[in-house]
Amino acid sequence: MTMKLRYALACLLLAAAPQAGFAAEPRIAVVAPMSGNLQILGDQIRLGAVQAADGKAEIVTIDETCTEKSGPSIAEQIRQANAVAAIGFLCVDSLDGGLPILAEAKIPAITLSVRSPVLMEDSLKKGWPFFRLAPSTSAERDMIVQEIFAQWKDKPFALLDDGTIMSREMIDNVRQALEQKGMKAAFIDNFRPAQEVQTQLIRRLAKAGITHVFAASDRNDMSVMARDAKAAKINLTFMGGDALNGTNQPVPLEPGTFAVTLPDPQTIASAKPVVEIIQQQKKSAEGYVLPSYSAITIILDANEIASGSGAPLADALSNTPFETPIGEVRFNKNHELSTNPFRMLVWDGDAFVLPPVTE
């Protein structure tokens, strides 16, 4: 072999070889439970991530134990895996103490579940690259206020709490927000939860001339109220919050009950192609599958932007519109979703669906 031929062959081999420090496919860490009660949710997250990453990224799976002080260990695993970003994080403990480590390594983290306002406040204050694909703690309340203000302006309505701290806080916050808009409830009261009947409460509402009721209650308490109102032939419209999106037992929820909650991602039009692909594999796109798929899509698109501009990945994630199966996603300056994902839905007897459009 001549020297010239050897040189040409060496050039070809060098051109074909991976460049140092460059990976053909970015590594993305997926932090989710691999055992215990939360494994089923972890399996959903891993399924969505693997589906989205197919041929585009390498997925590194990391167990999420949701135990106290587990954050630093998880962050070290992410860093040692040379991941460009991490998604998942069902528990606050998985992030607490780990975000400073990820920030130092310039590795953004996207949670699918954690809503802690304190964690986000600390992240913004200290410059940690923490983003939330889950709604903030105030998003549900804001949408409840918006819907009551839009739908019940001319209705005598009641605000009810079940006596628990969370329920009282929700009603108090909703009441204050509505009063700032010049809208006042005609009836504010509390009720005893977990009762087999609520006939006395229904009679008090009827006596007060109430036609619409928002109750910060769990699903079964709402079911009992709606059932007893129907049995007494008292025409009341009921609305609850995200807590209504639960098991339809022991008392079935009455059709026509409204809830401000998150739509099932599988019902979103933009999710249909992905849902069909997953179903063809005899798998389900339920729960966290589509949010996880969307998080991987976001990271891949942001990584391409960052690679082309030379900017940090966290900068590419901020204020950029991303097309995903769950719709357009944009993180605002506070690393939160720029649009509120909660919607007012109505129970049709089988599922919460968008209410029919009225003219």
CSV table of C-alpha atoms in Angstrom, one decimal:
chain,number,residue,atom,x,y,z
A,1,MET,CA,0.0,0.0,0.0
A,2,THR,CA,1.5,3.3,-1.0
A,3,MET,CA,2.0,6.2,1.4
A,4,LYS,CA,-0.6,8.3,-0.5
A,5,LEU,CA,-3.2,5.5,-0.2
A,6,ARG,CA,-2.5,5.0,3.5
A,7,TYR,CA,-3.0,8.8,4.0
A,8,ALA,CA,-6.3,8.8,2.1
A,9,LEU,CA,-7.6,5.8,4.1
A,10,ALA,CA,-6.6,7.4,7.4
A,11,CYS,CA,-8.5,10.6,6.4
A,12,LEU,CA,-11.6,8.6,5.6
A,13,LEU,CA,-11.4,6.7,9.0
A,14,LEU,CA,-10.9,9.9,10.9
A,15,ALA,CA,-13.9,11.6,9.2
A,16,ALA,CA,-16.1,8.5,10.0
A,17,ALA,CA,-15.0,8.3,13.6
A,18,PRO,CA,-17.0,10.2,16.4
A,19,GLN,CA,-15.5,13.5,17.3
A,20,ALA,CA,-14.2,13.8,20.9
A,21,GLY,CA,-16.8,15.2,23.2
A,22,PHE,CA,-19.6,14.8,20.6
A,23,ALA,CA,-22.4,12.2,21.0
A,24,ALA,CA,-24.5,11.4,18.0
A,25,GLU,CA,-27.5,11.0,20.4
A,26,PRO,CA,-27.9,13.1,23.5
A,27,ARG,CA,-28.3,11.3,26.8
A,28,ILE,CA,-31.3,12.1,28.8
A,29,ALA,CA,-31.8,10.9,32.4
A,30,VAL,CA,-35.3,9.6,33.3
A,31,VAL,CA,-35.8,9.7,37.1
A,32,ALA,CA,-38.8,7.6,38.1
A,33,PRO,CA,-39.6,4.9,40.7
A,34,MET,CA,-38.6,1.3,39.8
A,35,SER,CA,-40.3,-0.4,42.7
A,36,GLY,CA,-42.9,0.1,45.4
A,37,ASN,CA,-46.4,1.7,45.2
A,38,LEU,CA,-45.2,4.3,42.7
A,39,GLN,CA,-43.6,1.8,40.2
A,40,ILE,CA,-46.7,1.9,38.0
A,41,LEU,CA,-46.2,5.6,37.5
A,42,GLY,CA,-42.5,5.1,36.9
A,43,ASP,CA,-43.3,2.6,34.3
A,44,GLN,CA,-45.6,5.1,32.5
A,45,ILE,CA,-42.8,7.7,32.6
A,46,ARG,CA,-40.2,5.3,31.2
A,47,LEU,CA,-42.6,4.1,28.5
A,48,GLY,CA,-43.2,7.7,27.3
A,49,ALA,CA,-39.6,8.6,27.4
A,50,VAL,CA,-38.4,5.5,25.4
A,51,GLN,CA,-41.1,6.0,22.8
A,52,ALA,CA,-40.1,9.7,22.3
A,53,ALA,CA,-36.4,9.0,22.3
A,54,ASP,CA,-36.5,6.2,19.7
A,55,GLY,CA,-33.5,6.8,17.4
A,56,LYS,CA,-33.1,10.3,18.7
A,57,ALA,CA,-31.7,10.1,22.2
A,58,GLU,CA,-30.2,7.6,24.7
A,59,ILE,CA,-32.3,7.2,27.8
A,60,VAL,CA,-30.5,6.6,31.1
A,61,THR,CA,-32.9,5.3,33.7
A,62,ILE,CA,-32.4,6.3,37.4
A,63,ASP,CA,-34.4,4.9,40.3
A,64,GLU,CA,-36.5,7.4,42.3
A,65,THR,CA,-36.9,6.2,45.9
A,66,CYS,CA,-38.7,9.3,47.1
A,67,THR,CA,-36.8,9.1,50.3
A,68,GLU,CA,-35.5,12.0,52.4
A,69,LYS,CA,-32.1,13.3,51.3
A,70,SER,CA,-32.1,11.2,48.1
A,71,GLY,CA,-31.7,14.3,45.9
A,72,PRO,CA,-27.9,14.7,45.9
A,73,SER,CA,-27.4,11.0,45.1
A,74,ILE,CA,-29.8,11.2,42.2
A,75,ALA,CA,-28.1,14.4,40.9
A,76,GLU,CA,-24.7,12.7,41.1
A,77,GLN,CA,-26.0,9.8,39.0
A,78,ILE,CA,-27.4,12.2,36.4
A,79,ARG,CA,-24.1,14.0,36.3
A,80,GLN,CA,-22.0,10.8,36.0
A,81,ALA,CA,-24.2,9.6,33.2
A,82,ASN,CA,-23.2,12.7,31.2
A,83,ALA,CA,-26.9,13.5,30.6
A,84,VAL,CA,-27.8,16.8,28.9
A,85,ALA,CA,-31.0,17.0,30.9
A,86,ALA,CA,-33.2,15.0,33.2
A,87,ILE,CA,-37.0,14.5,33.4
A,88,GLY,CA,-39.4,12.7,35.8
A,89,PHE,CA,-39.2,13.6,39.4
A,90,LEU,CA,-42.4,12.6,41.0
A,91,CYS,CA,-41.2,13.7,44.5
A,92,VAL,CA,-39.8,16.8,46.1
A,93,ASP,CA,-37.2,14.8,47.9
A,94,SER,CA,-35.7,13.7,44.5
A,95,LEU,CA,-34.9,17.3,43.8
A,96,ASP,CA,-34.1,18.7,47.2
A,97,GLY,CA,-30.4,19.1,47.6
A,98,GLY,CA,-29.8,17.8,44.1
A,99,LEU,CA,-30.6,21.0,42.1
A,100,PRO,CA,-27.4,22.8,43.1
A,101,ILE,CA,-25.4,19.8,41.7
A,102,LEU,CA,-27.3,19.9,38.5
A,103,ALA,CA,-27.0,23.6,38.2
A,104,GLU,CA,-23.2,23.4,38.6
A,105,ALA,CA,-23.1,20.8,35.8
A,106,LYS,CA,-25.6,22.9,33.7
A,107,ILE,CA,-28.1,20.1,33.5
A,108,PRO,CA,-31.7,21.2,33.4
A,109,ALA,CA,-34.4,19.2,35.3
A,110,ILE,CA,-38.0,19.0,34.2
A,111,THR,CA,-40.5,17.7,36.8
A,112,LEU,CA,-43.7,16.1,35.6
A,113,SER,CA,-45.4,16.2,39.0
A,114,VAL,CA,-43.8,18.4,41.7
A,115,ARG,CA,-45.8,21.5,42.4
A,116,SER,CA,-43.9,22.9,45.4
A,117,PRO,CA,-43.8,26.7,45.3
A,118,VAL,CA,-40.9,26.9,47.7
A,119,LEU,CA,-38.6,24.7,45.5
A,120,MET,CA,-39.4,26.9,42.5
A,121,GLU,CA,-38.8,30.1,44.4
A,122,ASP,CA,-35.4,28.9,45.6
A,123,SER,CA,-34.5,27.8,42.0
A,124,LEU,CA,-35.3,31.2,40.6
A,125,LYS,CA,-33.5,33.0,43.3
A,126,LYS,CA,-30.3,30.8,43.0
A,127,GLY,CA,-30.4,30.3,39.2
A,128,TRP,CA,-31.0,26.6,39.2
A,129,PRO,CA,-32.2,25.2,35.9
A,130,PHE,CA,-35.5,23.7,37.2
A,131,PHE,CA,-38.6,23.6,35.0
A,132,ARG,CA,-42.1,22.5,35.8
A,133,LEU,CA,-44.3,20.6,33.2
A,134,ALA,CA,-46.8,20.1,36.1
A,135,PRO,CA,-49.1,23.1,36.9
A,136,SER,CA,-48.2,25.4,39.8
A,137,THR,CA,-50.1,25.2,43.1
A,138,SER,CA,-52.0,28.4,42.2
A,139,ALA,CA,-53.1,27.2,38.7
A,140,GLU,CA,-56.1,25.2,39.9
A,141,ARG,CA,-57.4,28.0,42.1
A,142,ASP,CA,-56.9,30.6,39.3
A,143,MET,CA,-59.0,28.5,36.9
A,144,ILE,CA,-61.7,28.0,39.4
A,145,VAL,CA,-62.0,31.7,39.9
A,146,GLN,CA,-61.9,32.3,36.2
A,147,GLU,CA,-64.7,29.8,35.5
A,148,ILE,CA,-67.0,30.9,38.4
A,149,PHE,CA,-66.5,34.6,37.3
A,150,ALA,CA,-67.3,33.7,33.7
A,151,GLN,CA,-70.2,31.3,34.2
A,152,TRP,CA,-71.9,32.3,37.4
A,153,LYS,CA,-72.0,36.1,37.4
A,154,ASP,CA,-75.8,36.2,37.6
A,155,LYS,CA,-76.2,33.0,39.7
A,156,PRO,CA,-76.8,32.8,43.5
A,157,PHE,CA,-73.9,30.5,44.3
A,158,ALA,CA,-72.4,28.9,47.4
A,159,LEU,CA,-68.8,28.2,48.5
A,160,LEU,CA,-68.4,25.1,50.7
A,161,ASP,CA,-65.5,23.6,52.5
A,162,ASP,CA,-65.2,20.3,54.3
A,163,GLY,CA,-63.4,21.7,57.4
A,164,THR,CA,-59.9,20.5,56.4
A,165,ILE,CA,-57.1,23.0,56.2
A,166,MET,CA,-56.6,22.5,52.4
A,167,SER,CA,-60.3,22.8,51.7
A,168,ARG,CA,-60.7,25.9,53.9
A,169,GLU,CA,-57.6,27.6,52.3
A,170,MET,CA,-59.0,26.9,48.8
A,171,ILE,CA,-62.4,28.4,49.6
A,172,ASP,CA,-60.9,31.4,51.3
A,173,ASN,CA,-58.5,32.0,48.4
A,174,VAL,CA,-61.4,31.6,45.9
A,175,ARG,CA,-63.6,33.9,47.9
A,176,GLN,CA,-61.0,36.7,48.2
A,177,ALA,CA,-60.2,36.5,44.5
A,178,LEU,CA,-63.9,36.7,43.5
A,179,GLU,CA,-64.6,39.6,45.9
A,180,GLN,CA,-61.6,41.5,44.3
A,181,LYS,CA,-63.5,41.1,41.0
A,182,GLY,CA,-66.7,42.4,42.6
A,183,MET,CA,-68.4,39.0,42.9
A,184,LYS,CA,-69.7,37.8,46.2
A,185,ALA,CA,-71.0,34.4,47.2
A,186,ALA,CA,-74.6,34.3,48.4
A,187,PHE,CA,-73.8,31.4,50.9
A,188,ILE,CA,-70.5,30.3,52.5
A,189,ASP,CA,-70.5,27.3,54.8
A,190,ASN,CA,-68.8,24.1,55.7
A,191,PHE,CA,-70.0,20.5,55.9
A,192,ARG,CA,-69.0,17.3,57.6
A,193,PRO,CA,-67.1,15.1,55.2
A,194,ALA,CA,-67.4,11.3,54.7
A,195,GLN,CA,-71.2,11.3,55.5
A,196,GLU,CA,-73.5,8.8,54.0
A,197,VAL,CA,-76.1,11.5,53.4
A,198,GLN,CA,-76.0,15.3,53.1
A,199,THR,CA,-79.8,16.0,53.0
A,200,GLN,CA,-79.6,18.7,55.7
A,201,LEU,CA,-76.9,20.6,53.8
A,202,ILE,CA,-79.0,20.4,50.6
A,203,ARG,CA,-82.0,21.8,52.4
A,204,ARG,CA,-80.0,24.7,53.7
A,205,LEU,CA,-78.8,25.5,50.2
A,206,ALA,CA,-82.3,25.3,48.8
A,207,LYS,CA,-83.6,27.5,51.6
A,208,ALA,CA,-81.0,30.1,50.8
A,209,GLY,CA,-82.1,30.1,47.2
A,210,ILE,CA,-78.8,28.7,45.9
A,211,THR,CA,-78.7,27.3,42.4
A,212,HIS,CA,-74.9,26.8,41.9
A,213,VAL,CA,-72.4,25.3,44.4
A,214,PHE,CA,-68.6,25.1,44.4
A,215,ALA,CA,-67.4,22.7,47.0
A,216,ALA,CA,-63.7,22.1,47.8
A,217,SER,CA,-64.4,18.4,48.5
A,218,ASP,CA,-63.3,15.0,47.6
A,219,ARG,CA,-65.1,13.0,44.9
A,220,ASN,CA,-67.3,10.9,47.2
A,221,ASP,CA,-68.6,13.8,49.2
A,222,MET,CA,-69.5,15.6,46.0
A,223,SER,CA,-71.2,12.4,44.8
A,224,VAL,CA,-73.3,12.3,47.9
A,225,MET,CA,-74.3,15.9,47.7
A,226,ALA,CA,-75.3,15.6,44.0
A,227,ARG,CA,-77.2,12.4,44.6
A,228,ASP,CA,-79.1,13.8,47.6
A,229,ALA,CA,-80.0,17.0,45.6
A,230,LYS,CA,-81.3,14.9,42.7
A,231,ALA,CA,-83.3,12.7,45.1
A,232,ALA,CA,-84.9,15.8,46.7
A,233,LYS,CA,-85.6,17.2,43.2
A,234,ILE,CA,-83.6,20.3,44.1
A,235,ASN,CA,-82.0,21.7,40.9
A,236,LEU,CA,-78.4,22.4,41.9
A,237,THR,CA,-75.4,22.7,39.7
A,238,PHE,CA,-72.2,21.4,41.4
A,239,MET,CA,-68.6,22.2,40.6
A,240,GLY,CA,-65.4,20.9,42.4
A,241,GLY,CA,-61.7,21.0,41.9
A,242,ASP,CA,-59.0,18.5,40.8
A,243,ALA,CA,-59.9,16.2,43.7
A,244,LEU,CA,-63.0,15.1,41.8
A,245,ASN,CA,-60.7,13.3,39.3
A,246,GLY,CA,-60.6,10.1,41.3
A,247,THR,CA,-62.2,6.7,41.7
A,248,ASN,CA,-65.9,6.6,40.9
A,249,GLN,CA,-66.9,4.8,44.1
A,250,PRO,CA,-68.5,4.0,46.5
A,251,VAL,CA,-71.1,6.5,45.4
A,252,PRO,CA,-71.1,7.2,41.6
A,253,LEU,CA,-70.7,10.8,40.6
A,254,GLU,CA,-73.8,12.3,39.0
A,255,PRO,CA,-73.6,13.1,35.3
A,256,GLY,CA,-73.5,16.9,34.8
A,257,THR,CA,-71.2,17.5,37.8
A,258,PHE,CA,-68.4,20.0,36.8
A,259,ALA,CA,-64.7,19.8,37.8
A,260,VAL,CA,-61.8,22.1,37.2
A,261,THR,CA,-59.2,19.5,36.5
A,262,LEU,CA,-56.6,18.4,34.0
A,263,PRO,CA,-57.9,16.8,30.8
A,264,ASP,CA,-56.8,13.3,30.1
A,265,PRO,CA,-53.8,13.8,27.8
A,266,GLN,CA,-55.1,11.0,25.6
A,267,THR,CA,-58.1,13.1,24.7
A,268,ILE,CA,-56.0,16.0,23.3
A,269,ALA,CA,-56.1,16.1,19.5
A,270,SER,CA,-52.4,16.5,19.0
A,271,ALA,CA,-51.8,13.4,21.1
A,272,LYS,CA,-53.7,11.1,18.7
A,273,PRO,CA,-50.8,9.9,16.5
A,274,VAL,CA,-48.7,9.0,19.5
A,275,VAL,CA,-51.6,7.3,21.3
A,276,GLU,CA,-52.3,5.2,18.2
A,277,ILE,CA,-48.6,4.1,17.9
A,278,ILE,CA,-48.5,3.1,21.6
A,279,GLN,CA,-51.8,1.2,21.3
A,280,GLN,CA,-50.5,-0.7,18.3
A,281,GLN,CA,-47.8,-2.0,20.6
A,282,LYS,CA,-50.6,-3.3,22.9
A,283,LYS,CA,-49.7,-0.7,25.5
A,284,SER,CA,-51.6,2.2,27.1
A,285,ALA,CA,-50.8,5.9,26.9
A,286,GLU,CA,-52.4,6.6,30.3
A,287,GLY,CA,-51.1,8.6,33.1
A,288,TYR,CA,-47.6,10.1,32.7
A,289,VAL,CA,-46.9,8.4,29.3
A,290,LEU,CA,-47.7,11.5,27.2
A,291,PRO,CA,-46.3,14.1,29.6
A,292,SER,CA,-43.1,12.1,29.7
A,293,TYR,CA,-43.1,11.8,25.9
A,294,SER,CA,-43.6,15.5,25.6
A,295,ALA,CA,-40.8,16.3,28.1
A,296,ILE,CA,-38.3,14.3,25.9
A,297,THR,CA,-39.6,16.1,22.8
A,298,ILE,CA,-39.0,19.4,24.5
A,299,ILE,CA,-35.4,18.5,25.5
A,300,LEU,CA,-34.6,17.2,22.0
A,301,ASP,CA,-35.8,20.4,20.3
A,302,ALA,CA,-34.2,22.7,22.9
A,303,ASN,CA,-30.9,20.7,22.6
A,304,GLU,CA,-31.0,21.3,18.8
A,305,ILE,CA,-31.5,25.0,19.4
A,306,ALA,CA,-28.8,25.2,22.0
A,307,SER,CA,-26.3,23.2,19.8
A,308,GLY,CA,-26.9,25.6,16.9
A,309,SER,CA,-26.7,28.8,18.9
A,310,GLY,CA,-24.1,27.8,21.4
A,311,ALA,CA,-26.4,28.9,24.3
A,312,PRO,CA,-26.9,26.8,27.4
A,313,LEU,CA,-29.7,24.3,27.2
A,314,ALA,CA,-31.6,26.0,30.0
A,315,ASP,CA,-31.7,29.2,28.0
A,316,ALA,CA,-33.2,27.4,25.0
A,317,LEU,CA,-35.9,25.9,27.2
A,318,SER,CA,-37.0,29.4,28.4
A,319,ASN,CA,-39.7,31.2,26.5
A,320,THR,CA,-39.5,28.9,23.5
A,321,PRO,CA,-42.7,27.4,22.1
A,322,PHE,CA,-42.5,23.6,21.7
A,323,GLU,CA,-45.0,21.5,19.8
A,324,THR,CA,-45.7,18.3,21.8
A,325,PRO,CA,-48.4,15.6,22.0
A,326,ILE,CA,-50.0,17.5,24.9
A,327,GLY,CA,-50.1,20.7,22.9
A,328,GLU,CA,-47.9,23.7,22.6
A,329,VAL,CA,-45.7,24.1,25.7
A,330,ARG,CA,-43.8,27.3,26.6
A,331,PHE,CA,-42.0,27.9,29.9
A,332,ASN,CA,-42.2,31.5,31.1
A,333,LYS,CA,-39.5,33.5,32.8
A,334,ASN,CA,-40.4,31.8,36.1
A,335,HIS,CA,-39.9,28.3,34.5
A,336,GLU,CA,-43.6,27.6,34.8
A,337,LEU,CA,-46.1,26.7,32.1
A,338,SER,CA,-47.1,29.9,30.4
A,339,THR,CA,-50.7,28.7,29.9
A,340,ASN,CA,-52.9,27.2,32.6
A,341,PRO,CA,-53.5,23.5,31.8
A,342,PHE,CA,-56.6,23.2,34.0
A,343,ARG,CA,-60.0,23.2,32.3
A,344,MET,CA,-63.6,23.1,33.4
A,345,LEU,CA,-64.9,19.7,32.4
A,346,VAL,CA,-68.1,17.9,33.0
A,347,TRP,CA,-68.8,14.3,34.1
A,348,ASP,CA,-70.7,12.4,31.4
A,349,GLY,CA,-71.1,9.2,33.4
A,350,ASP,CA,-67.9,7.6,32.2
A,351,ALA,CA,-65.3,10.4,32.1
A,352,PHE,CA,-64.7,14.1,32.5
A,353,VAL,CA,-65.1,15.7,29.1
A,354,LEU,CA,-65.3,19.2,27.6
A,355,PRO,CA,-68.7,20.7,28.2
A,356,PRO,CA,-70.9,21.2,25.1
A,357,VAL,CA,-70.5,24.5,23.4
A,358,THR,CA,-73.5,26.8,24.1
A,359,GLU,CA,-74.4,29.8,22.0
